[in-house]
Coordinates of C-alpha atoms in Angstrom, one line a residue:
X1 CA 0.0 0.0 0.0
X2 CA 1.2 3.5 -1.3
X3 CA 2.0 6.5 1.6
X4 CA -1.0 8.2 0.5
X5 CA -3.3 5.7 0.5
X6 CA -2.5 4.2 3.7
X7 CA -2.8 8.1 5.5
X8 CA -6.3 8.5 3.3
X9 CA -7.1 5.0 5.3
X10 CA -5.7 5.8 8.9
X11 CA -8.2 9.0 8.4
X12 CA -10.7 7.8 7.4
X13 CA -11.5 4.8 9.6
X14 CA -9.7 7.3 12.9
X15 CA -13.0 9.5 12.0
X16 CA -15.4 6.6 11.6
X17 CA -14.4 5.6 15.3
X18 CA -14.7 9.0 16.6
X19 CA -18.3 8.8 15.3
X20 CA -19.0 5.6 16.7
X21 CA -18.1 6.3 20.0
X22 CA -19.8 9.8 19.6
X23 CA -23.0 7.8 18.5
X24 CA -22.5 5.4 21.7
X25 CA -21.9 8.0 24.1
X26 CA -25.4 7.5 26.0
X27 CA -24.3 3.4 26.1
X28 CA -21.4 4.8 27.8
X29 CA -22.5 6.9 29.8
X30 CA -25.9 4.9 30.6
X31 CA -28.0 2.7 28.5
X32 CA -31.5 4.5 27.5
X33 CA -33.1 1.2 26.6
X34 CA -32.1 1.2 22.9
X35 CA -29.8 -1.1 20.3
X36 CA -26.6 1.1 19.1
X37 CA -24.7 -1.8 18.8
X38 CA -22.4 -1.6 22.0
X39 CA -22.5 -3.9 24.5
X40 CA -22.1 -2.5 28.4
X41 CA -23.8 -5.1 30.7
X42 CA -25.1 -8.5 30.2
X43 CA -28.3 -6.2 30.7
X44 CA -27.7 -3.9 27.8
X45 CA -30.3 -5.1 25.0
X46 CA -27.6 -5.4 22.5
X47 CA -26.0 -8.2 24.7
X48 CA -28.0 -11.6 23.7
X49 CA -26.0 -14.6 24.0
X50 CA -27.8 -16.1 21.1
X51 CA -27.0 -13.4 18.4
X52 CA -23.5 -12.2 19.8
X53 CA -21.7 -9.4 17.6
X54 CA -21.4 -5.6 18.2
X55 CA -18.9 -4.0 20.3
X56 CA -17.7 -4.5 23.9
X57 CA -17.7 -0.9 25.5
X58 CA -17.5 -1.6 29.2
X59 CA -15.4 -4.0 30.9
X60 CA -17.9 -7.7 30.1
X61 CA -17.6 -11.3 32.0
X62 CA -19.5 -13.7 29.9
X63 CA -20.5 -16.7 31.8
X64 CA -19.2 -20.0 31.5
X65 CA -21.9 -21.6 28.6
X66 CA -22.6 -21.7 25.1
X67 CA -23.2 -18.4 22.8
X68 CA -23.7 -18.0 19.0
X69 CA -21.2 -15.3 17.3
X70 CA -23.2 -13.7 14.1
X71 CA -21.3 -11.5 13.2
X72 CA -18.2 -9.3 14.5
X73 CA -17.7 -9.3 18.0
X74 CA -14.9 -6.0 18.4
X75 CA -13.4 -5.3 22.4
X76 CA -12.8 -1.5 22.5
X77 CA -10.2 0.0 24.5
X78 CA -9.5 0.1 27.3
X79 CA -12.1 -2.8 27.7
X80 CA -11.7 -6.5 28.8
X81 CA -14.0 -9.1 27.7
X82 CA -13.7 -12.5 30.2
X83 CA -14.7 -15.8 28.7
X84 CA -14.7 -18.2 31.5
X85 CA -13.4 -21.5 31.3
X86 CA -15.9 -24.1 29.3
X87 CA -17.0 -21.7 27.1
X88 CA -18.2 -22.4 24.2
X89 CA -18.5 -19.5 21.5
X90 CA -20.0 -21.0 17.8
X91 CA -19.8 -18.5 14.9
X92 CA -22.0 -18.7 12.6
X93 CA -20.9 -19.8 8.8
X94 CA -20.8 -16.1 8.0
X95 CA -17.3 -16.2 6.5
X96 CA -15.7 -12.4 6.5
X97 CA -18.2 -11.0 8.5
X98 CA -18.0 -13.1 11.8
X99 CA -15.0 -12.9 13.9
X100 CA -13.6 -11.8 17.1
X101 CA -11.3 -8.6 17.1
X102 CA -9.8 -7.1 20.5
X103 CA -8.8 -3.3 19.6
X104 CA -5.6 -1.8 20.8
X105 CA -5.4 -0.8 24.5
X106 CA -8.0 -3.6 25.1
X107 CA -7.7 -7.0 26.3
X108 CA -9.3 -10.3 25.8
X109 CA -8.9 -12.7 29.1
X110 CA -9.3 -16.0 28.3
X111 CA -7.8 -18.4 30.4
X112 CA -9.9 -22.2 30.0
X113 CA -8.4 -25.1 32.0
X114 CA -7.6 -28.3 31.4
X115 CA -10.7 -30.1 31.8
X116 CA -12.8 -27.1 31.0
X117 CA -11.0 -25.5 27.7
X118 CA -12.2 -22.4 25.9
X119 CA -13.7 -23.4 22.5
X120 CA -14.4 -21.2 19.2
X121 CA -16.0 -23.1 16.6
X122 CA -18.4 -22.9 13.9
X123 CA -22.1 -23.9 14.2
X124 CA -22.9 -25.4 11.0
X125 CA -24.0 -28.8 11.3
X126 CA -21.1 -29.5 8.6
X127 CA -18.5 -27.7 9.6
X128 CA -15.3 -26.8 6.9
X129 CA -12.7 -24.6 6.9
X130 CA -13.4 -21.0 6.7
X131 CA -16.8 -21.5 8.2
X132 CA -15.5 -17.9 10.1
X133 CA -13.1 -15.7 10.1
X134 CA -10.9 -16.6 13.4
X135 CA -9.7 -14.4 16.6
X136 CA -7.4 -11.6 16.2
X137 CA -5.7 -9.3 19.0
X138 CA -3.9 -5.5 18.0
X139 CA -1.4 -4.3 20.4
X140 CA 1.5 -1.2 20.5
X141 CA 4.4 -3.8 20.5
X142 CA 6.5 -2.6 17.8
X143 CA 6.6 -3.6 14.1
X144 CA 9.4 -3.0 11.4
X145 CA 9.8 0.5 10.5
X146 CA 8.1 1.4 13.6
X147 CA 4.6 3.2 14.0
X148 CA 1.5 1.8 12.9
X149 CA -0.4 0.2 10.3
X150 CA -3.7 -1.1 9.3
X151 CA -5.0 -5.1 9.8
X152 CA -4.8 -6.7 6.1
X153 CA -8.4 -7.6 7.5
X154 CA -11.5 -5.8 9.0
X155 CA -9.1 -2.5 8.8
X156 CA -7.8 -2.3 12.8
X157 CA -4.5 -0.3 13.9
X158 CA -1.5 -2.1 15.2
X159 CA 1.7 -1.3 16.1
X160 CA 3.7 1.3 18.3
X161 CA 6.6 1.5 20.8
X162 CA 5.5 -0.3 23.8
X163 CA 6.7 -3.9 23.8
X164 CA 5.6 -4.3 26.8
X165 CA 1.8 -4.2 25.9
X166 CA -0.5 -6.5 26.9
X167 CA -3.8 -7.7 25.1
X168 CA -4.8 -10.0 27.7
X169 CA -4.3 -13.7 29.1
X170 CA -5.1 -17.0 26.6
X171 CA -5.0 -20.2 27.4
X172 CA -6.5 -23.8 26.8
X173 CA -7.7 -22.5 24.3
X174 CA -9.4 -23.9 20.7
X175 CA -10.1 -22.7 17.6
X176 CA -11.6 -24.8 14.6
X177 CA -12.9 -24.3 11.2
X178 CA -11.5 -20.7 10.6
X179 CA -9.4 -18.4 8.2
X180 CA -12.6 -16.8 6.3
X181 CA -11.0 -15.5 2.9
X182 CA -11.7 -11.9 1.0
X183 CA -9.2 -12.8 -1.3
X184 CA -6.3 -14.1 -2.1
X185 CA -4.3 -11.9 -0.5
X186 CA -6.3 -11.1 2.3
X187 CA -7.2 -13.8 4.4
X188 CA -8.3 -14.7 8.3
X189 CA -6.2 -17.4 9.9
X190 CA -7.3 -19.1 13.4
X191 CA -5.2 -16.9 15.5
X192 CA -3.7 -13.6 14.0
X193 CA -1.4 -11.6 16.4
X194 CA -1.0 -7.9 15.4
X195 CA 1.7 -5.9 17.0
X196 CA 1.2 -7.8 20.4
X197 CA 3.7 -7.4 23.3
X198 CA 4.9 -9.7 25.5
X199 CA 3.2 -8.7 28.8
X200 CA 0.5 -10.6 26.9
X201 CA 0.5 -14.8 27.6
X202 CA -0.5 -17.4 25.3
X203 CA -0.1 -20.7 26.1
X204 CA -1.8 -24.4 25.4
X205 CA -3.2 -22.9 22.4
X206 CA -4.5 -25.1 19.9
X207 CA -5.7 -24.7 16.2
X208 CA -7.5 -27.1 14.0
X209 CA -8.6 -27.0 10.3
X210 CA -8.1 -23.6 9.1
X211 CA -8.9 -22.3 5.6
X212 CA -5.2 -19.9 5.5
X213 CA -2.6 -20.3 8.4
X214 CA -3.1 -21.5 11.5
X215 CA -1.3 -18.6 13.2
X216 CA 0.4 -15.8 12.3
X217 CA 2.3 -13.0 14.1
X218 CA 2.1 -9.1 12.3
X219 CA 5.2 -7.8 14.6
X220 CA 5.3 -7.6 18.3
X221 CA 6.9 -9.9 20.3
X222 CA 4.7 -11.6 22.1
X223 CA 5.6 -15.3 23.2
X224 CA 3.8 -18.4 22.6
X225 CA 4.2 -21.8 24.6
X226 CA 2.1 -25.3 24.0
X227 CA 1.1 -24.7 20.6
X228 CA -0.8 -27.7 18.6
X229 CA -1.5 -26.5 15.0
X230 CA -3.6 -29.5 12.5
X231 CA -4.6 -29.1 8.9
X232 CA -3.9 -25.8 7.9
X233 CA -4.9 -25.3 4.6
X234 CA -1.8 -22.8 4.3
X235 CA 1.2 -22.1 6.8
X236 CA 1.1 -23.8 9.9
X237 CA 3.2 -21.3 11.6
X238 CA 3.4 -17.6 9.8
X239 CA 5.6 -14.8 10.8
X240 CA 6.1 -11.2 9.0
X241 CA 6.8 -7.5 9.9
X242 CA 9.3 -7.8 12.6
X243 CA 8.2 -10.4 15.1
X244 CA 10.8 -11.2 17.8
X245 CA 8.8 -13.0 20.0
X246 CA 9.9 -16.7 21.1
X247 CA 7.5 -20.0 19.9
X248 CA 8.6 -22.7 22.7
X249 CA 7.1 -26.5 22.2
X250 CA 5.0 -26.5 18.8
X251 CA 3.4 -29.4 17.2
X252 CA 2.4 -28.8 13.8
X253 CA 0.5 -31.7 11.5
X254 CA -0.8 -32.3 8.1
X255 CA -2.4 -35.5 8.8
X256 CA -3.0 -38.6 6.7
X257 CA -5.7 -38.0 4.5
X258 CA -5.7 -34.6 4.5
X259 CA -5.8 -32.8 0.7
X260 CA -7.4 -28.8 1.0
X261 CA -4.0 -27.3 0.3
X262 CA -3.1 -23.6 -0.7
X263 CA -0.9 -22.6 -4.0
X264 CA 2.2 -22.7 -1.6
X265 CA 2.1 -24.2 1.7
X266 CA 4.9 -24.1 4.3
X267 CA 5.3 -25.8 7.6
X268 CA 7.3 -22.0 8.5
X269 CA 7.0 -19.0 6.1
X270 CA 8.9 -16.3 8.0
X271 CA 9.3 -12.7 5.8
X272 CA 11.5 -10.1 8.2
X273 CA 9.2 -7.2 6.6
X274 CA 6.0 -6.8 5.2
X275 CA 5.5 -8.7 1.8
X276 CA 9.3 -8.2 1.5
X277 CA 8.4 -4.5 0.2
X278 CA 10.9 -2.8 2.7
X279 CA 13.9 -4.6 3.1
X280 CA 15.6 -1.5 4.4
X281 CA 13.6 -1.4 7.4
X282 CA 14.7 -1.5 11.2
X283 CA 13.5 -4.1 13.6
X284 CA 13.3 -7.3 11.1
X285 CA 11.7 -10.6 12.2
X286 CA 14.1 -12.7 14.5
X287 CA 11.8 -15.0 16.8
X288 CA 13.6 -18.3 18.8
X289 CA 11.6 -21.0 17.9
X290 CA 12.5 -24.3 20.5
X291 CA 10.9 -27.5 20.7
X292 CA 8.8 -28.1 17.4
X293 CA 7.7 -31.0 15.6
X294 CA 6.0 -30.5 11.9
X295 CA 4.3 -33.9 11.1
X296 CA 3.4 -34.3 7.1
X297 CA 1.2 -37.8 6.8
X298 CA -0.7 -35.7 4.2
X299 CA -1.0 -36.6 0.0
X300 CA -1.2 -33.0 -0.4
X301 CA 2.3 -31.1 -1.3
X302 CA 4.8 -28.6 0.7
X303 CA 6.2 -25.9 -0.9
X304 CA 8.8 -26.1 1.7
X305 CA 9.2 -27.0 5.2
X306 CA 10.8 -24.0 6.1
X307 CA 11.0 -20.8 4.1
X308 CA 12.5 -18.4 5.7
X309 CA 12.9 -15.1 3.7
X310 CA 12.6 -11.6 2.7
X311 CA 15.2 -10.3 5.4
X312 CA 13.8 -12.6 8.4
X313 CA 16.2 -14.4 11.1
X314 CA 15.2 -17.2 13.1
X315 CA 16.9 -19.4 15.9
X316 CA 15.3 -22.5 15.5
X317 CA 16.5 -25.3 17.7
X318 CA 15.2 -29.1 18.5
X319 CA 13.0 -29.5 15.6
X320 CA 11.8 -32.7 14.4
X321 CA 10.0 -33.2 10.5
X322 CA 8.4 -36.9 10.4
X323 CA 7.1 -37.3 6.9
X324 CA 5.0 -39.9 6.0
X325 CA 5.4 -42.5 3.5
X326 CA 2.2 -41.4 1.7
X327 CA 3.5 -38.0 1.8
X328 CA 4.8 -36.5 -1.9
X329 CA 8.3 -34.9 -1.4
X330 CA 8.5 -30.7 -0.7
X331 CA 9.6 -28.7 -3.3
X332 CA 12.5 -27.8 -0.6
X333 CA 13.5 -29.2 2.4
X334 CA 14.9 -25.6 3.9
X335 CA 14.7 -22.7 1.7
X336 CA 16.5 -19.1 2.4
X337 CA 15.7 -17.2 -0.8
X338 CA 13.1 -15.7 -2.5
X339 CA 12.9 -13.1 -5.3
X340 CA 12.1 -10.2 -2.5
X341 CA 15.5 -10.8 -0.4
X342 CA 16.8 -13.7 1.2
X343 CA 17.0 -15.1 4.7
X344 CA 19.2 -12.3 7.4
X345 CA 22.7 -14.5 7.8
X346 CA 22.2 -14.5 11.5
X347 CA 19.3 -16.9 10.9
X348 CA 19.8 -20.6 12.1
X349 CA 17.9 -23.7 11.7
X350 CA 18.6 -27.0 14.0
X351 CA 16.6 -30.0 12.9
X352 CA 16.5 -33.9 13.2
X353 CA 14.3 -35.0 10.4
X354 CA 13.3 -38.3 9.2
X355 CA 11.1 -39.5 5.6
X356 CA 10.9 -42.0 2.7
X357 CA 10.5 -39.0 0.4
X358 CA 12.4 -36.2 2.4
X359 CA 15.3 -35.1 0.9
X360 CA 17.5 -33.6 4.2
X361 CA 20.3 -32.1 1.7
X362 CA 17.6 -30.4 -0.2
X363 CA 18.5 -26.8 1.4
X364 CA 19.4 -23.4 0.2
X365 CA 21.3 -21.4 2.6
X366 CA 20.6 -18.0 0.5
X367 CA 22.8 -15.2 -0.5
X368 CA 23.4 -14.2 3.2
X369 CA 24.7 -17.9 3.9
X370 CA 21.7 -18.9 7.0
X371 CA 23.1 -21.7 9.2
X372 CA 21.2 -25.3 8.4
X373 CA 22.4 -27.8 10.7
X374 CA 19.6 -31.1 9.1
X375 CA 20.6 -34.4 10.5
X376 CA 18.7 -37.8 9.8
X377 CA 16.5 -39.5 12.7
X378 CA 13.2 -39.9 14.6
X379 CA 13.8 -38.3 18.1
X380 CA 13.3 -34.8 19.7
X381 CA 11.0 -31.7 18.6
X382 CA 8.0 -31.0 20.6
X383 CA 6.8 -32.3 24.1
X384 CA 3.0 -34.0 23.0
X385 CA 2.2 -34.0 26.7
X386 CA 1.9 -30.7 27.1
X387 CA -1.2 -31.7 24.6
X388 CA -3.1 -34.2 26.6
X389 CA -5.5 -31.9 27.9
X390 CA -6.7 -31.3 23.6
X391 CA -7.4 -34.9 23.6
X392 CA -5.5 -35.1 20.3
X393 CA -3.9 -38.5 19.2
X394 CA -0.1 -38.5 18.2

């Protein structure tokens, strides 16, 4: 996006939220009895747990039970919206339209439990991929080339100077049949992280049957632990725009059967800047990734395993790949180049990996010379009992 255009934007939807909250002031202030679309106590008539959308303008506990999400559901600042644990939030198969947002300078508190997890999912009676859009959080954490920017969906603002920032507490948490698509360059994944700071936690996160990536992180450096990602129908793990964050235990899987496959999916696709349009920028992606497993019993091709590009660095250490027999070989085992710039040189990749139709050699360290240390065998990469609680089998 252009200079100018991207001010016009920042205008633009800046005034269209001045109006909003002008139009919401007597919600705010004290609910007159009518709809306007915010939602300030489970007593407000715009709250009904059976049509949930609209936006959260005072600080919201929802209790623990089942609620149908029709259409966007958007936490203002300096609002928290509380899911309690067994929670059970179904979106309706709206696609684009029905998703969960949580503004900057807001906050989204979801903490499940083991036995009681938090659960967005769709509520067809058929559920696919991309039955929804997926959950998304904006922070002040910064991005590459500092400031801010716009959300590549549902036009939110992201990024700043705090790295710090928090946008609230998640954990056992699950998201299915997400990643609602507008294009083909503008998609939802199941959990998209937007300039998020690390005084946010995430952890036993996990993400099933997504129509784009399963997660990806937009800057910040927000860290993620006990992360199960299955049948993405793009990236299992995504990364662009500066993210410096660390990823610790991941189990990612394409599993046997599986087919619903994008025009280049990755196990890792990693960019150090946006789309690789600004490879001058400061603060390029550099997250430590330790502990992950990508499992490939899938007919359905990788691009690559890991693609790490357009100025990004990575420390990736004790990774397993376990790729089936049924599995057709990747176009590249490890890849550091790409038309837009190559891996940063600082980058280095650690992995045990093990396949009938893997080729461990297959590697390309790029014109910056990334480390790739690939040895053959069956042992390491994620801990799957952090996972017991998802009731997954391994």
């Amino acid at each position: 996006m252009n200079t100018i255009k991207k001010v016009l934007m920042l205008s633009v939807i800046a005034g269209l939220f001045a109006a909003c909250n002008d139009d919401d002031s007597k919600d705010n202030g004290g609910n007159d009895g009518q709809k306007n679309g915010v939602i300030t106590s489970l007593d407000d008539p715009d709250y009904d747990a059976n049509d949930l959308k609209g936006a959260i303008g005072a600080d919201i506990e929802l209790p623990a039970g089942e609620y149908t999400l029709t259409g966007g559901l958007i936490v203002r600042p300096p609002y928290t919206l509380t899911l309690n644990p067994g929670t059970k939030i179904k979106a309706a198969a709206g696609g684009t339209n029905v998703y969960v947002i949580v503004e900057q300078g807001a906050k989204l508190d979801a903490q499940g439990t083991a036995g009681a997890p938090i659960v967005f999912t769709s509520n067809a009676s058929s559920p696919v991929a991309g039955d929804w859009g997926g959950v998304i959080l904006c922070g002040y954490a910064p991005i590459s080339g500092g400031g801010s920017a716009v959300t590549e969906v549902v036009d939110h603002f992201y990024g700043g100077d705090d790295a710090n920032d928090s946008s609230g507490k998640l954990s056992h948490v699950e998201i299915r049949y997400s990643g609602a698509r507008i294009n083909g360059e503008k998609e939802f994944n199941g959990l998209t992280l937007y300039g998020v700071g690390k005084g946010t936690t995430i952890s036993d996160i996990a993400i099933y049957d997504g129509d784009d990536d399963t997660i990806e992180f937009f800057g910040g450096n927000v860290n993620v632990t006990n992360l199960l990602c299955v049948n993405a129908k793009d990236d299992l793990v995504d990364w662009t725009q500066g993210y410096k964050g660390t990823i610790t235990n991941v189990y990612a899987i394409r599993k046997a059967g599986y087919t619903d496959t994008s025009s280049d999916p990755r196990g890792i696709e990693a960019d150090g800047n946006l789309d690789g349009l600004y490879p001058d920028q400061t603060g390029q992606s550099s997250p430590t990734i330790t502990g992950m497993t990508i499992v490939n019993n899938a007919d359905a091709v990788f691009s690559d395993v890991f693609k790490i590009r357009r100025g990004s660095s990575v420390t990736l250490t004790n990774a397993l790949v376990k790729w089936g027999s049924n599995a057709p070989a990747p176009e590249d085992f490890v890849d550091c180049t790409d038309s837009a710039g190559d891996a940063n040189g600082s980058a280095t990749l650690t992995v045990v990996a093990s396949g009938a139709n893997l080729d461990i050699n297959d590697n390309k360290a790029g014109a910056n010379n990334a480390t790739i240390n690939v040895t053959e065998g069956s042992t390491g990469g994620a801990d799957t009992s952090a996972f017991s609680w998802t009731g997954f089998s391994f």
